[in-house]
Amino acid sequence: MRTLKFLLHKEFKQIFRNKALLPMLFVVPIMQLLILPLAADYEVKNINITVVDYDHSTYSQKLISKIIASGYFKLANYATGFNVAFDDIENDRADFILEIPQGFERNLIREDEQQLYIAVNAINGVKANLGGTYLNRIIADYNADVRVEWIQMPRFNLFPTIETVSTNWFNPTMNYRFYMVPGILALLVTMIGAYMCALNIVKEKEVGTIEQINVTPIKKYQFILGKLIPFWLIGVVVFSIGLFGIGWLVYGIVPIGNLFLLYAYLSVYLIAVLGLGLLISTYAETQQQAMSIAFFFMMIFILMSGLFTPIDSMPKWACVMTRFSPITYFIEVMRMIVLKGSEFSDVKIHFLIMIGFAISLNGWAIYNYKKTS
């Protein structure tokens, strides 16, 4: 213990003497957590639509007003013809074209039906898909409003109807940031652990102090613990600032689950992630090599963690690969405990898997660290 105490004293001195490292550890994650949830929003709004209205009737004007009043669409142009509207799509001034044919109101009243033409700029598949769904839904609501206006309802409904009432659990306001902030916080803690810990031992190699440590009677596990514990404490502090200082005060996310359970899982997770960083540092000889290897793994972890895209929508082989990413489990546990209030029985499998990651990665790092002069 006395040897470990001296090692920790040395590590903390090195960390706090580095004036460039402290902002990277504390200021950068906080700024990222403030900015990223505002940008990482999959709710599509401000869709530009060009309208070609050949009818110029009361009904066509009501339809256009209903589309613009929805809040999802912006009227980019009120074109005189389809060719003019198509130029808007080609020049990225419009995402949709709505063409209302001549006689729209007359045919709707006399024949009880009328077709509309919608052209979609499908370069951005997500925007095209969601925007098309929004537009079709608005038109369907408009159609229902017209039918209600025409039909004189009897005193008693002659046809049975089923009324559906939906209740939103865990995120009643459907606020997308409630879903993203816990995942982004998990990602930032991972980056601090993997990057900073990977660079730590490599810096000792570049400076030359690793040779002095190797000739001392310090055991390998003591050296690894001396490198791991400081960044473990820093990870807990950064997580606490992000969860309470940003998540709670800025975004209004109040954890409804057991905080002790959340911090227990965080403790195990940080050991696993720091073990990955230490393992990378035992193979890399320079900080550039360590950053390149860490970046390689982090890109895979980020894109296949379920943070931005659902894991269920990935191919089967990709779903299998996500199970080998520690951050996948941490993001799941974060959302389960913070938003759903899950208990230990719900996350016990995640605990066992993360303990397996922690043991295997740190054991590999200790085994691979060559204590030679």
mmCIF file with all atom_site columns, C-alpha atoms in Angstrom, residues 74-169:
data_model
loop_
_atom_site.group_PDB
_atom_site.id
_atom_site.type_symbol
_atom_site.label_atom_id
_atom_site.label_alt_id
_atom_site.label_comp_id
_atom_site.label_asym_id
_atom_site.label_entity_id
_atom_site.label_seq_id
_atom_site.pdbx_PDB_ins_code
_atom_site.Cartn_x
_atom_site.Cartn_y
_atom_site.Cartn_z
_atom_site.occupancy
_atom_site.B_iso_or_equiv
_atom_site.pdbx_formal_charge
_atom_site.auth_seq_id
_atom_site.auth_comp_id
_atom_site.auth_asym_id
_atom_site.auth_atom_id
_atom_site.pdbx_PDB_model_num
ATOM 1  C CA . LYS A 1 74  ? -41.487 26.168 -44.393 1.00 0.00 ? 74  LYS A CA 1
ATOM 2  C CA . LEU A 1 75  ? -42.902 27.618 -47.602 1.00 0.00 ? 75  LEU A CA 1
ATOM 3  C CA . ALA A 1 76  ? -39.818 28.018 -49.791 1.00 0.00 ? 76  ALA A CA 1
ATOM 4  C CA . ASN A 1 77  ? -41.628 29.198 -52.915 1.00 0.00 ? 77  ASN A CA 1
ATOM 5  C CA . TYR A 1 78  ? -45.103 29.584 -54.373 1.00 0.00 ? 78  TYR A CA 1
ATOM 6  C CA . ALA A 1 79  ? -44.225 28.538 -57.915 1.00 0.00 ? 79  ALA A CA 1
ATOM 7  C CA . THR A 1 80  ? -46.221 29.112 -61.080 1.00 0.00 ? 80  THR A CA 1
ATOM 8  C CA . GLY A 1 81  ? -45.345 25.742 -62.615 1.00 0.00 ? 81  GLY A CA 1
ATOM 9  C CA . PHE A 1 82  ? -43.725 22.399 -61.901 1.00 0.00 ? 82  PHE A CA 1
ATOM 10 C CA . ASN A 1 83  ? -40.550 23.175 -63.867 1.00 0.00 ? 83  ASN A CA 1
ATOM 11 C CA . VAL A 1 84  ? -39.929 26.262 -61.725 1.00 0.00 ? 84  VAL A CA 1
ATOM 12 C CA . ALA A 1 85  ? -40.511 24.207 -58.571 1.00 0.00 ? 85  ALA A CA 1
ATOM 13 C CA . PHE A 1 86  ? -38.165 21.468 -59.792 1.00 0.00 ? 86  PHE A CA 1
ATOM 14 C CA . ASP A 1 87  ? -35.416 24.066 -60.162 1.00 0.00 ? 87  ASP A CA 1
ATOM 15 C CA . ASP A 1 88  ? -35.810 24.720 -56.429 1.00 0.00 ? 88  ASP A CA 1
ATOM 16 C CA . ILE A 1 89  ? -35.114 21.049 -55.697 1.00 0.00 ? 89  ILE A CA 1
ATOM 17 C CA . GLU A 1 90  ? -32.133 20.938 -58.055 1.00 0.00 ? 90  GLU A CA 1
ATOM 18 C CA . ASN A 1 91  ? -30.640 24.012 -56.377 1.00 0.00 ? 91  ASN A CA 1
ATOM 19 C CA . ASP A 1 92  ? -31.374 22.698 -52.826 1.00 0.00 ? 92  ASP A CA 1
ATOM 20 C CA . ARG A 1 93  ? -33.854 25.458 -52.109 1.00 0.00 ? 93  ARG A CA 1
ATOM 21 C CA . ALA A 1 94  ? -36.676 22.964 -51.567 1.00 0.00 ? 94  ALA A CA 1
ATOM 22 C CA . ASP A 1 95  ? -37.006 19.447 -50.190 1.00 0.00 ? 95  ASP A CA 1
ATOM 23 C CA . PHE A 1 96  ? -40.593 18.798 -51.310 1.00 0.00 ? 96  PHE A CA 1
ATOM 24 C CA . ILE A 1 97  ? -42.897 19.868 -54.112 1.00 0.00 ? 97  ILE A CA 1
ATOM 25 C CA . LEU A 1 98  ? -46.649 19.811 -53.586 1.00 0.00 ? 98  LEU A CA 1
ATOM 26 C CA . GLU A 1 99  ? -48.605 20.137 -56.813 1.00 0.00 ? 99  GLU A CA 1
ATOM 27 C CA . ILE A 1 100 ? -52.323 20.913 -56.459 1.00 0.00 ? 100 ILE A CA 1
ATOM 28 C CA . PRO A 1 101 ? -54.105 20.251 -59.778 1.00 0.00 ? 101 PRO A CA 1
ATOM 29 C CA . GLN A 1 102 ? -56.653 22.526 -61.405 1.00 0.00 ? 102 GLN A CA 1
ATOM 30 C CA . GLY A 1 103 ? -60.202 21.730 -60.298 1.00 0.00 ? 103 GLY A CA 1
ATOM 31 C CA . PHE A 1 104 ? -59.032 20.455 -56.895 1.00 0.00 ? 104 PHE A CA 1
ATOM 32 C CA . GLU A 1 105 ? -61.964 21.929 -54.985 1.00 0.00 ? 105 GLU A CA 1
ATOM 33 C CA . ARG A 1 106 ? -64.555 21.140 -57.679 1.00 0.00 ? 106 ARG A CA 1
ATOM 34 C CA . ASN A 1 107 ? -63.560 17.478 -58.021 1.00 0.00 ? 107 ASN A CA 1
ATOM 35 C CA . LEU A 1 108 ? -63.317 17.059 -54.259 1.00 0.00 ? 108 LEU A CA 1
ATOM 36 C CA . ILE A 1 109 ? -66.888 18.276 -53.812 1.00 0.00 ? 109 ILE A CA 1
ATOM 37 C CA . ARG A 1 110 ? -68.492 16.643 -56.854 1.00 0.00 ? 110 ARG A CA 1
ATOM 38 C CA . GLU A 1 111 ? -66.604 13.345 -57.140 1.00 0.00 ? 111 GLU A CA 1
ATOM 39 C CA . ASP A 1 112 ? -65.562 12.972 -53.486 1.00 0.00 ? 112 ASP A CA 1
ATOM 40 C CA . GLU A 1 113 ? -61.935 12.366 -54.445 1.00 0.00 ? 113 GLU A CA 1
ATOM 41 C CA . GLN A 1 114 ? -58.895 14.168 -55.832 1.00 0.00 ? 114 GLN A CA 1
ATOM 42 C CA . GLN A 1 115 ? -55.234 13.327 -56.295 1.00 0.00 ? 115 GLN A CA 1
ATOM 43 C CA . LEU A 1 116 ? -52.253 15.406 -55.246 1.00 0.00 ? 116 LEU A CA 1
ATOM 44 C CA . TYR A 1 117 ? -48.728 15.112 -56.574 1.00 0.00 ? 117 TYR A CA 1
ATOM 45 C CA . ILE A 1 118 ? -45.760 15.147 -54.184 1.00 0.00 ? 118 ILE A CA 1
ATOM 46 C CA . ALA A 1 119 ? -42.128 15.172 -55.352 1.00 0.00 ? 119 ALA A CA 1
ATOM 47 C CA . VAL A 1 120 ? -39.432 14.460 -52.772 1.00 0.00 ? 120 VAL A CA 1
ATOM 48 C CA . ASN A 1 121 ? -35.726 15.254 -52.784 1.00 0.00 ? 121 ASN A CA 1
ATOM 49 C CA . ALA A 1 122 ? -34.473 11.912 -51.422 1.00 0.00 ? 122 ALA A CA 1
ATOM 50 C CA . ILE A 1 123 ? -30.736 12.654 -51.200 1.00 0.00 ? 123 ILE A CA 1
ATOM 51 C CA . ASN A 1 124 ? -31.167 12.909 -47.430 1.00 0.00 ? 124 ASN A CA 1
ATOM 52 C CA . GLY A 1 125 ? -33.043 9.660  -46.842 1.00 0.00 ? 125 GLY A CA 1
ATOM 53 C CA . VAL A 1 126 ? -33.963 10.393 -43.227 1.00 0.00 ? 126 VAL A CA 1
ATOM 54 C CA . LYS A 1 127 ? -35.375 13.817 -44.023 1.00 0.00 ? 127 LYS A CA 1
ATOM 55 C CA . ALA A 1 128 ? -37.225 12.502 -47.075 1.00 0.00 ? 128 ALA A CA 1
ATOM 56 C CA . ASN A 1 129 ? -38.730 9.562  -45.202 1.00 0.00 ? 129 ASN A CA 1
ATOM 57 C CA . LEU A 1 130 ? -39.836 11.474 -42.117 1.00 0.00 ? 130 LEU A CA 1
ATOM 58 C CA . GLY A 1 131 ? -40.900 14.523 -44.114 1.00 0.00 ? 131 GLY A CA 1
ATOM 59 C CA . GLY A 1 132 ? -43.001 12.362 -46.406 1.00 0.00 ? 132 GLY A CA 1
ATOM 60 C CA . THR A 1 133 ? -44.626 10.736 -43.400 1.00 0.00 ? 133 THR A CA 1
ATOM 61 C CA . TYR A 1 134 ? -45.389 14.131 -41.856 1.00 0.00 ? 134 TYR A CA 1
ATOM 62 C CA . LEU A 1 135 ? -46.855 15.478 -45.107 1.00 0.00 ? 135 LEU A CA 1
ATOM 63 C CA . ASN A 1 136 ? -49.025 12.405 -45.719 1.00 0.00 ? 136 ASN A CA 1
ATOM 64 C CA . ARG A 1 137 ? -50.309 12.587 -42.169 1.00 0.00 ? 137 ARG A CA 1
ATOM 65 C CA . ILE A 1 138 ? -51.195 16.287 -42.513 1.00 0.00 ? 138 ILE A CA 1
ATOM 66 C CA . ILE A 1 139 ? -53.038 15.617 -45.753 1.00 0.00 ? 139 ILE A CA 1
ATOM 67 C CA . ALA A 1 140 ? -54.890 12.700 -44.126 1.00 0.00 ? 140 ALA A CA 1
ATOM 68 C CA . ASP A 1 141 ? -55.941 14.986 -41.247 1.00 0.00 ? 141 ASP A CA 1
ATOM 69 C CA . TYR A 1 142 ? -57.069 17.611 -43.747 1.00 0.00 ? 142 TYR A CA 1
ATOM 70 C CA . ASN A 1 143 ? -59.110 14.973 -45.559 1.00 0.00 ? 143 ASN A CA 1
ATOM 71 C CA . ALA A 1 144 ? -60.743 13.948 -42.285 1.00 0.00 ? 144 ALA A CA 1
ATOM 72 C CA . ASP A 1 145 ? -61.558 17.582 -41.484 1.00 0.00 ? 145 ASP A CA 1
ATOM 73 C CA . VAL A 1 146 ? -63.236 17.994 -44.872 1.00 0.00 ? 146 VAL A CA 1
ATOM 74 C CA . ARG A 1 147 ? -65.334 14.853 -44.364 1.00 0.00 ? 147 ARG A CA 1
ATOM 75 C CA . VAL A 1 148 ? -66.434 16.006 -40.913 1.00 0.00 ? 148 VAL A CA 1
ATOM 76 C CA . GLU A 1 149 ? -67.422 19.350 -42.410 1.00 0.00 ? 149 GLU A CA 1
ATOM 77 C CA . TRP A 1 150 ? -69.554 17.693 -45.086 1.00 0.00 ? 150 TRP A CA 1
ATOM 78 C CA . ILE A 1 151 ? -71.173 14.836 -43.182 1.00 0.00 ? 151 ILE A CA 1
ATOM 79 C CA . GLN A 1 152 ? -74.034 15.688 -40.845 1.00 0.00 ? 152 GLN A CA 1
ATOM 80 C CA . MET A 1 153 ? -73.457 13.280 -37.990 1.00 0.00 ? 153 MET A CA 1
ATOM 81 C CA . PRO A 1 154 ? -76.589 11.541 -36.581 1.00 0.00 ? 154 PRO A CA 1
ATOM 82 C CA . ARG A 1 155 ? -77.444 11.742 -32.923 1.00 0.00 ? 155 ARG A CA 1
ATOM 83 C CA . PHE A 1 156 ? -76.220 8.197  -32.385 1.00 0.00 ? 156 PHE A CA 1
ATOM 84 C CA . ASN A 1 157 ? -73.274 6.787  -34.263 1.00 0.00 ? 157 ASN A CA 1
ATOM 85 C CA . LEU A 1 158 ? -74.439 3.955  -36.508 1.00 0.00 ? 158 LEU A CA 1
ATOM 86 C CA . PHE A 1 159 ? -70.975 2.447  -36.824 1.00 0.00 ? 159 PHE A CA 1
ATOM 87 C CA . PRO A 1 160 ? -68.832 1.137  -33.949 1.00 0.00 ? 160 PRO A CA 1
ATOM 88 C CA . THR A 1 161 ? -65.625 3.106  -33.368 1.00 0.00 ? 161 THR A CA 1
ATOM 89 C CA . ILE A 1 162 ? -62.463 2.361  -31.408 1.00 0.00 ? 162 ILE A CA 1
ATOM 90 C CA . GLU A 1 163 ? -60.833 5.249  -29.611 1.00 0.00 ? 163 GLU A CA 1
ATOM 91 C CA . THR A 1 164 ? -57.132 4.967  -28.899 1.00 0.00 ? 164 THR A CA 1
ATOM 92 C CA . VAL A 1 165 ? -55.491 6.932  -26.101 1.00 0.00 ? 165 VAL A CA 1
ATOM 93 C CA . SER A 1 166 ? -51.691 6.777  -25.850 1.00 0.00 ? 166 SER A CA 1
ATOM 94 C CA . THR A 1 167 ? -49.581 7.359  -22.747 1.00 0.00 ? 167 THR A CA 1
ATOM 95 C CA . ASN A 1 168 ? -45.872 8.195  -22.993 1.00 0.00 ? 168 ASN A CA 1
ATOM 96 C CA . TRP A 1 169 ? -43.818 6.470  -20.298 1.00 0.00 ? 169 TRP A CA 1
#
